[in-house]
Tab-separated table of C-alpha atoms in Angstrom:
chain	number	residue	atom	x	y	z
A	1	MET	CA	-0.255	-0.386	0.062
A	2	ALA	CA	1.647	3.777	-0.738
A	3	LEU	CA	2.373	6.116	1.583
A	4	LYS	CA	0.983	8.831	2.576
A	5	TYR	CA	2.174	12.420	0.712
A	6	TYR	CA	3.065	13.528	4.231
A	7	GLU	CA	4.163	9.571	5.741
A	8	GLN	CA	6.128	9.146	2.385
A	9	ILE	CA	7.727	13.038	3.495
A	10	ASP	CA	8.390	11.926	7.364
A	11	ARG	CA	9.869	8.798	6.420
A	12	ASP	CA	12.721	10.746	4.034
A	13	ASN	CA	13.638	13.665	6.665
A	14	THR	CA	13.678	10.296	9.034
A	15	LYS	CA	16.393	9.390	6.601
A	16	LYS	CA	18.320	12.492	6.300
A	17	LEU	CA	17.503	13.008	9.661
A	18	ARG	CA	19.994	9.541	10.465
A	19	GLU	CA	22.562	10.657	7.845
A	20	LEU	CA	22.913	13.630	9.729
A	21	LEU	CA	23.120	12.422	13.341
A	22	ASP	CA	25.845	10.352	11.649
A	23	GLU	CA	28.168	13.385	11.605
A	24	LEU	CA	27.141	14.658	15.287
A	25	PRO	CA	27.629	13.809	18.840
A	26	TYR	CA	26.677	10.268	20.147
A	27	PHE	CA	24.395	12.626	22.482
A	28	CYS	CA	22.433	14.237	19.900
A	29	THR	CA	20.273	11.198	19.529
A	30	MET	CA	19.309	11.210	22.331
A	31	TYR	CA	18.214	14.960	22.183
A	32	PHE	CA	16.532	14.385	19.024
A	33	ARG	CA	14.614	11.331	20.231
A	34	GLY	CA	13.612	13.672	23.182
A	35	ILE	CA	11.607	16.071	20.969
A	36	GLU	CA	10.019	14.196	18.541
A	37	THR	CA	7.016	14.038	19.632
A	38	THR	CA	6.829	17.757	20.218
A	39	THR	CA	8.142	18.889	16.860
A	40	SER	CA	8.107	17.804	13.184
A	41	SER	CA	10.741	15.973	11.089
A	42	ARG	CA	11.413	19.336	9.091
A	43	THR	CA	12.356	21.267	12.326
A	44	ARG	CA	14.804	18.635	13.645
A	45	ILE	CA	16.137	18.519	10.071
A	46	ALA	CA	16.869	21.993	10.709
A	47	TYR	CA	18.020	21.592	14.430
A	48	ALA	CA	20.453	18.991	13.577
A	49	ARG	CA	21.562	21.172	10.665
A	50	ASP	CA	22.230	23.895	13.304
A	51	LEU	CA	24.031	22.121	15.934
A	52	LYS	CA	25.805	20.774	13.096
A	53	ILE	CA	26.917	24.077	12.618
A	54	PHE	CA	27.470	25.187	16.347
A	55	PHE	CA	30.147	22.314	16.811
A	56	GLN	CA	32.078	22.901	13.544
A	57	PHE	CA	31.808	27.089	15.138
A	58	LEU	CA	33.917	25.176	18.095
A	59	ILE	CA	36.131	23.396	15.724
A	60	HIS	CA	37.472	26.176	13.492
A	61	GLU	CA	36.807	29.429	16.036
A	62	ASN	CA	37.862	27.288	19.646
A	63	PRO	CA	41.761	26.353	20.467
A	64	LEU	CA	40.808	23.691	22.580
A	65	TYR	CA	38.826	22.142	19.894
A	66	LYS	CA	41.366	22.384	17.580
A	67	ASP	CA	41.610	18.569	16.552
A	68	TYR	CA	38.498	17.573	17.351
A	69	SER	CA	35.772	16.065	14.513
A	70	PRO	CA	32.171	16.569	16.012
A	71	ARG	CA	31.379	13.446	17.008
A	72	ASP	CA	33.989	13.555	19.642
A	73	PHE	CA	32.705	16.078	21.829
A	74	GLN	CA	31.459	14.454	25.515
A	75	LEU	CA	29.025	16.025	27.472
A	76	GLU	CA	31.531	17.318	29.816
A	77	ASP	CA	33.090	20.140	26.781
A	78	LEU	CA	29.291	21.554	26.562
A	79	ASP	CA	29.977	22.703	30.451
A	80	GLN	CA	33.341	24.027	29.968
A	81	LEU	CA	31.899	26.260	27.769
A	82	SER	CA	29.912	30.168	28.447
A	83	VAL	CA	28.086	32.347	27.839
A	84	THR	CA	30.444	34.579	26.139
A	85	ASP	CA	31.874	31.409	24.235
A	86	LEU	CA	27.830	31.193	22.980
A	87	GLU	CA	27.489	34.823	22.030
A	88	ASP	CA	31.264	34.744	19.915
A	89	TYR	CA	28.878	31.652	18.021
A	90	LEU	CA	26.292	34.382	17.214
A	91	GLU	CA	28.720	36.199	16.133
A	92	TYR	CA	30.250	33.928	13.790
A	93	ILE	CA	26.767	32.777	12.162
A	94	LYS	CA	25.865	36.185	11.304
A	95	TYR	CA	28.406	36.114	8.461
A	96	ARG	CA	30.632	33.217	7.581
A	97	THR	CA	32.460	30.733	5.623
A	98	ASP	CA	32.091	27.774	4.340
A	99	VAL	CA	33.459	24.661	1.995
A	100	PHE	CA	31.438	22.761	-0.422
A	101	GLU	CA	31.912	20.106	-2.778
A	102	ASP	CA	30.716	20.317	-6.069
A	103	LYS	CA	29.580	17.349	-8.172
A	104	HIS	CA	32.911	16.635	-9.288
A	105	GLY	CA	34.229	16.292	-6.121
A	106	ASN	CA	35.808	19.853	-6.314
A	107	LYS	CA	36.522	22.256	-2.630
A	108	ILE	CA	34.755	25.398	-3.137
A	109	GLU	CA	34.317	28.431	-0.688
A	110	LYS	CA	31.392	30.199	-0.156
A	111	GLU	CA	30.030	32.738	1.539
A	112	VAL	CA	27.093	32.603	4.184
A	113	ILE	CA	24.943	35.840	5.827
A	114	ASN	CA	22.107	35.127	7.382
A	115	SER	CA	19.551	37.269	7.782
A	116	ARG	CA	17.903	38.056	11.678
A	117	THR	CA	14.902	35.439	11.208
A	118	SER	CA	17.499	32.835	10.684
A	119	ILE	CA	20.134	33.839	13.397
A	120	LYS	CA	16.944	33.533	15.261
A	121	ARG	CA	16.259	30.009	14.746
A	122	LYS	CA	19.417	29.155	15.194
A	123	VAL	CA	19.836	30.773	18.696
A	124	ALA	CA	16.111	29.110	19.309
A	125	SER	CA	17.701	25.231	18.221
A	126	ILE	CA	20.918	26.281	20.714
A	127	ARG	CA	18.532	27.111	23.570
A	128	THR	CA	16.271	24.297	23.499
A	129	PHE	CA	19.142	21.597	23.084
A	130	TYR	CA	20.925	23.611	25.767
A	131	ARG	CA	17.457	23.493	27.805
A	132	TYR	CA	17.006	19.650	27.237
A	133	LEU	CA	20.037	18.377	28.378
A	134	TYR	CA	19.881	20.590	31.262
A	135	ARG	CA	16.154	19.503	32.008
A	136	ASP	CA	17.299	16.036	31.702
A	137	ARG	CA	20.248	16.898	34.259
A	138	LEU	CA	23.197	15.300	31.453
A	139	ILE	CA	24.917	18.582	32.003
A	140	LYS	CA	25.374	21.191	35.028
A	141	THR	CA	24.950	24.225	33.566
A	142	ASN	CA	22.571	26.197	30.893
A	143	PRO	CA	25.044	29.614	29.414
A	144	ALA	CA	22.470	29.031	25.907
A	145	ASP	CA	19.563	30.800	28.790
A	146	LEU	CA	21.682	33.654	28.946
A	147	LEU	CA	21.421	34.804	25.035
A	148	GLN	CA	19.889	37.568	24.091
A	149	MET	CA	17.544	36.316	20.793
A	150	PRO	CA	17.842	39.408	18.124
A	151	LYS	CA	15.640	41.544	17.713
A	152	LEU	CA	13.248	40.900	14.661
A	153	LYS	CA	11.731	44.850	12.826
A	154	GLU	CA	7.882	44.064	12.333
A	155	LYS	CA	7.254	42.999	8.658
A	156	ASP	CA	4.507	44.068	7.004
A	157	ILE	CA	1.910	41.842	6.029
A	158	ILE	CA	2.489	41.079	2.046
A	159	ARG	CA	-0.948	40.459	0.639
A	160	LEU	CA	-3.525	40.430	-2.520
A	161	ASP	CA	-5.996	43.323	-2.337
A	162	ALA	CA	-9.377	42.318	-3.783
A	163	ASN	CA	-8.721	43.671	-7.274
A	164	GLU	CA	-5.191	42.086	-7.390
A	165	VAL	CA	-7.205	38.511	-6.329
A	166	ALA	CA	-9.991	39.048	-8.760
A	167	ASP	CA	-6.946	40.098	-11.937
A	168	LEU	CA	-4.832	36.685	-10.707
A	169	LEU	CA	-7.911	34.602	-11.027
A	170	ASP	CA	-8.542	35.877	-14.780
A	171	GLU	CA	-4.817	35.360	-15.489
A	172	VAL	CA	-4.472	31.991	-14.445
A	173	GLU	CA	-7.761	31.514	-16.299
A	174	ASN	CA	-6.630	33.121	-20.061
A	175	GLY	CA	-3.175	33.033	-19.418
A	176	GLU	CA	-2.913	36.704	-21.894
A	177	LYS	CA	0.311	38.233	-20.043
A	178	LEU	CA	2.498	35.120	-20.234
A	179	THR	CA	5.492	34.952	-22.268
A	180	ARG	CA	4.424	32.589	-25.558
A	181	GLN	CA	6.615	29.912	-24.389
A	182	GLN	CA	4.610	29.938	-20.582
A	183	GLN	CA	1.532	30.134	-22.724
A	184	VAL	CA	2.267	27.100	-24.701
A	185	PHE	CA	2.757	25.018	-20.746
A	186	HIS	CA	-0.323	27.529	-20.123
A	187	ASP	CA	-2.988	25.320	-22.519
A	188	LYS	CA	-2.239	22.067	-20.415
A	189	THR	CA	-2.077	23.243	-16.945
A	190	GLU	CA	-4.687	25.609	-17.162
A	191	LEU	CA	-7.565	23.372	-14.737
A	192	ARG	CA	-4.898	22.781	-12.626
A	193	ASP	CA	-3.508	25.785	-12.177
A	194	GLU	CA	-6.770	27.920	-11.686
A	195	ALA	CA	-8.075	24.775	-9.141
A	196	MET	CA	-5.453	25.081	-7.410
A	197	MET	CA	-5.223	28.993	-7.106
A	198	THR	CA	-8.648	29.016	-6.420
A	199	LEU	CA	-8.659	26.372	-3.543
A	200	MET	CA	-5.848	28.008	-2.100
A	201	LEU	CA	-7.028	31.593	-1.966
A	202	GLY	CA	-10.700	30.198	-0.768
A	203	THR	CA	-9.464	28.564	2.488
A	204	GLY	CA	-6.016	29.652	3.564
A	205	ILE	CA	-3.998	26.032	3.180
A	206	ARG	CA	-0.504	25.349	3.137
A	207	VAL	CA	1.048	24.916	-0.243
A	208	SER	CA	2.376	21.374	2.015
A	209	GLU	CA	-1.587	20.598	2.208
A	210	CYS	CA	-2.384	21.539	-0.963
A	211	VAL	CA	0.035	19.279	-2.357
A	212	GLY	CA	-0.553	16.572	-0.610
A	213	LEU	CA	-4.142	16.482	-0.709
A	214	ASN	CA	-5.363	12.931	-2.615
A	215	MET	CA	-8.134	12.163	-4.642
A	216	ASN	CA	-10.201	10.475	-1.774
A	217	ASP	CA	-9.387	14.035	0.586
A	218	VAL	CA	-12.081	16.105	-1.841
A	219	ASP	CA	-15.476	15.737	-0.597
A	220	PHE	CA	-18.319	17.391	-2.860
A	221	ASN	CA	-20.831	16.219	-0.694
A	222	ASN	CA	-19.952	18.345	2.704
A	223	ASP	CA	-17.935	20.771	0.250
A	224	GLY	CA	-14.608	20.152	2.631
A	225	ILE	CA	-10.823	18.977	1.554
A	226	HIS	CA	-9.775	16.672	5.032
A	227	ILE	CA	-5.919	17.773	4.975
A	228	HIS	CA	-3.474	16.410	6.910
A	229	ARG	CA	-1.949	19.173	9.468
A	230	LYS	CA	1.299	20.574	11.196
A	231	GLY	CA	1.707	18.786	13.742
A	232	GLY	CA	-0.164	15.641	12.559
A	233	LYS	CA	-3.549	16.691	13.090
A	234	GLU	CA	-5.518	15.349	10.818
A	235	VAL	CA	-9.195	18.250	9.866
A	236	THR	CA	-11.580	18.745	7.690
A	237	VAL	CA	-11.334	22.677	5.908
A	238	TYR	CA	-14.364	24.025	3.933
A	239	PHE	CA	-14.807	25.685	0.619
A	240	GLY	CA	-17.466	27.964	-1.085
A	241	ASP	CA	-19.368	28.015	-4.548
A	242	GLU	CA	-15.832	29.632	-5.655
A	243	VAL	CA	-13.631	26.703	-5.461
A	244	GLU	CA	-15.864	24.308	-5.888
A	245	ASN	CA	-16.956	25.253	-9.239
A	246	ALA	CA	-13.084	25.606	-10.085
A	247	LEU	CA	-12.257	22.606	-8.416
A	248	ARG	CA	-15.398	19.893	-9.872
A	249	PRO	CA	-13.624	20.529	-13.103
A	250	TYR	CA	-10.633	19.784	-12.556
A	251	VAL	CA	-11.096	16.446	-10.200
A	252	GLU	CA	-13.315	15.237	-13.477
A	253	TRP	CA	-10.678	15.545	-15.411
A	254	ARG	CA	-8.134	14.401	-13.080
A	255	LYS	CA	-10.318	10.724	-12.885
A	256	HIS	CA	-9.538	10.051	-15.953
A	257	GLN	CA	-5.796	10.252	-15.736
A	258	VAL	CA	-3.239	7.401	-16.013
A	259	THR	CA	-0.365	8.499	-13.497
A	260	ALA	CA	2.819	7.603	-12.901
A	261	PRO	CA	3.699	4.609	-10.568
A	262	GLY	CA	3.542	5.434	-6.729
A	263	HIS	CA	1.285	8.578	-7.721
A	264	GLU	CA	-1.377	7.139	-8.499
A	265	ASP	CA	-3.560	8.766	-5.290
A	266	ALA	CA	-2.451	12.415	-5.402
A	267	LEU	CA	-5.037	14.701	-6.467
A	268	PHE	CA	-2.914	17.604	-8.170
A	269	LEU	CA	-0.282	16.295	-11.115
A	270	SER	CA	1.869	17.478	-12.905
A	271	LEU	CA	2.757	17.624	-16.833
A	272	ARG	CA	4.786	13.930	-16.117
A	273	MET	CA	2.093	12.623	-14.171
A	274	GLN	CA	3.706	13.101	-10.448
A	275	ARG	CA	2.509	14.814	-7.392
A	276	MET	CA	3.004	18.314	-7.599
A	277	SER	CA	5.639	19.475	-5.762
A	278	VAL	CA	6.148	22.128	-3.128
A	279	ARG	CA	8.788	24.215	-5.313
A	280	SER	CA	6.789	23.954	-8.386
A	281	VAL	CA	2.948	25.502	-6.780
A	282	GLN	CA	5.663	28.164	-5.740
A	283	TYR	CA	7.108	28.622	-9.059
A	284	MET	CA	3.387	28.486	-10.455
A	285	VAL	CA	1.893	31.279	-7.998
A	286	LYS	CA	5.272	33.436	-9.025
A	287	LYS	CA	5.107	32.985	-12.769
A	288	TYR	CA	1.003	34.186	-12.640
A	289	ALA	CA	1.341	37.095	-9.334
A	290	LYS	CA	4.264	38.340	-11.378
A	291	THR	CA	1.951	39.449	-14.350
A	292	VAL	CA	-0.612	40.911	-12.542
A	293	THR	CA	1.318	42.740	-9.074
A	294	PRO	CA	5.720	42.794	-10.678
A	295	THR	CA	5.999	44.952	-7.171
A	296	LYS	CA	4.846	42.354	-4.391
A	297	HIS	CA	7.067	39.489	-4.162
A	298	ILE	CA	3.508	36.678	-4.006
A	299	THR	CA	4.440	33.559	-2.954
A	300	PRO	CA	2.004	30.688	-1.561
A	301	HIS	CA	1.875	31.897	2.080
A	302	LYS	CA	0.841	35.084	0.873
A	303	LEU	CA	-1.890	34.108	-0.297
A	304	ARG	CA	-2.766	32.202	2.580
A	305	SER	CA	-2.240	35.765	4.245
A	306	THR	CA	-4.509	37.250	1.535
A	307	TYR	CA	-7.192	34.643	2.856
A	308	GLY	CA	-6.402	35.148	6.607
A	309	THR	CA	-6.922	39.381	5.789
A	310	ASN	CA	-10.477	38.928	4.276
A	311	LEU	CA	-11.504	36.090	6.446
A	312	TYR	CA	-11.005	38.589	8.925
A	313	LYS	CA	-12.069	41.606	7.838
A	314	GLU	CA	-15.851	39.845	7.053
A	315	THR	CA	-16.356	37.758	10.979
A	316	GLY	CA	-13.815	40.346	12.277
A	317	ASP	CA	-13.211	37.231	14.840
A	318	ILE	CA	-9.208	36.248	15.648
A	319	TYR	CA	-10.247	33.295	17.210
A	320	LEU	CA	-12.103	31.744	14.286
A	321	VAL	CA	-9.558	32.512	11.761
A	322	ALA	CA	-6.924	31.020	14.198
A	323	ASP	CA	-9.651	28.030	13.973
A	324	VAL	CA	-9.172	27.786	10.215
A	325	LEU	CA	-5.352	29.064	9.700
A	326	GLY	CA	-4.728	26.107	11.805
A	327	HIS	CA	-2.410	28.416	14.211
A	328	ASN	CA	-2.075	26.189	17.678
A	329	ASP	CA	-1.589	29.879	19.465
A	330	VAL	CA	-4.543	32.355	18.800
A	331	ASN	CA	-1.213	35.127	19.474
A	332	THR	CA	0.329	33.771	16.323
A	333	THR	CA	-2.724	35.148	14.351
A	334	LYS	CA	-3.254	38.439	16.215
A	335	LYS	CA	0.382	39.466	15.859
A	336	HIS	CA	-0.281	39.088	12.036
A	337	TYR	CA	-3.211	40.591	11.508
A	338	ALA	CA	-2.711	43.080	14.615
A	339	ALA	CA	-2.500	46.280	12.247
A	340	LEU	CA	-6.020	44.624	11.137
A	341	GLU	CA	-7.428	45.036	14.804
A	342	ASP	CA	-5.999	48.561	14.942
A	343	GLU	CA	-8.186	49.604	12.110
A	344	ARG	CA	-11.016	48.510	13.533
A	345	ARG	CA	-10.388	49.584	17.087
A	346	ARG	CA	-10.313	53.195	15.267
A	347	SER	CA	-13.366	52.666	13.175
A	348	ALA	CA	-15.460	52.038	16.375
A	349	ARG	CA	-14.828	55.264	17.629
A	350	ASN	CA	-17.588	57.335	16.393
A	351	LYS	CA	-19.974	53.820	17.006
A	352	VAL	CA	-21.515	55.211	20.257
A	353	HIS	CA	-22.879	58.283	20.741
A	354	LEU	CA	-22.916	60.018	23.609
A	355	ARG	CA	-26.320	62.527	23.493
A	356	SER	CA	-28.637	62.103	20.362
A	357	ASP	CA	-28.656	63.891	17.082
A	358	ASP	CA	-31.707	66.349	17.456
A	359	GLU	CA	-30.736	68.098	21.355
């Protein structure tokens, strides 16, 4: 029996994690086993890569460990590190030079400059790592708790305006502004592209949730799709008439297609008759969006933000938006839509009258 999309992703990520762990100290395996139930496989891979950079930093920058390999580190070594050492690491990851091997085995130096968001994630990785080891009394000190998280400048949420949504869907339907080469492919993918774009704009689902859909996940009787959320939660997300009108013709077409082996259940197919990848959808969204709004960097996540904005404007219910978008913490939703909340509060200033107009 074929694995579901998210099961296959988890299996592939587990293999990648095992490869990374082969290059890390033995106690890292204990750590990842300990956080398995509270993190996604994708998050664990990101943490493992961050730890690899951390140990490489110690080897390259700290004279005590110049003869070490990452596998040589012991728990006692972590206890010798101070908050100053970790602050040096924080400075190191802002800008560094890494050595990579090309496909011919040649070593190439590459400059790596991390954004504040990336640095914050790497600091969080170290703090989580230390906190776990300290909590389980595997180390005696926890200098990582004294590390200051870098402050991030709040970014404006980029979203599509109502007229831009309409223009985008029109472009997906007719492809008039695409290049001549793109129009050749558009004739073959119009039905699929319109179904995917309308679905994402009309439900706010994540791109990974969209490409992970199987044929039997679509329920036209109840106007819903069954999706697998981050963290393993399975839910039904409901769609309106516009989504149904775009989805039905594609599903009908899809029923008669012969797929590549292993992709029989996939809802959205590439021209190779394989399940669409996240990268392919990202490219598709970018292709259409830049013909409609070239000054905005529109990604699948921006389509999700557009839906969340529209839903909040229509309902004014931040808890409903959080639930539909699949946010575990409503504060995450409030953070994203704080500007809209302020706009609503401003609109209330003249709603209550203290004296009647005829006095």
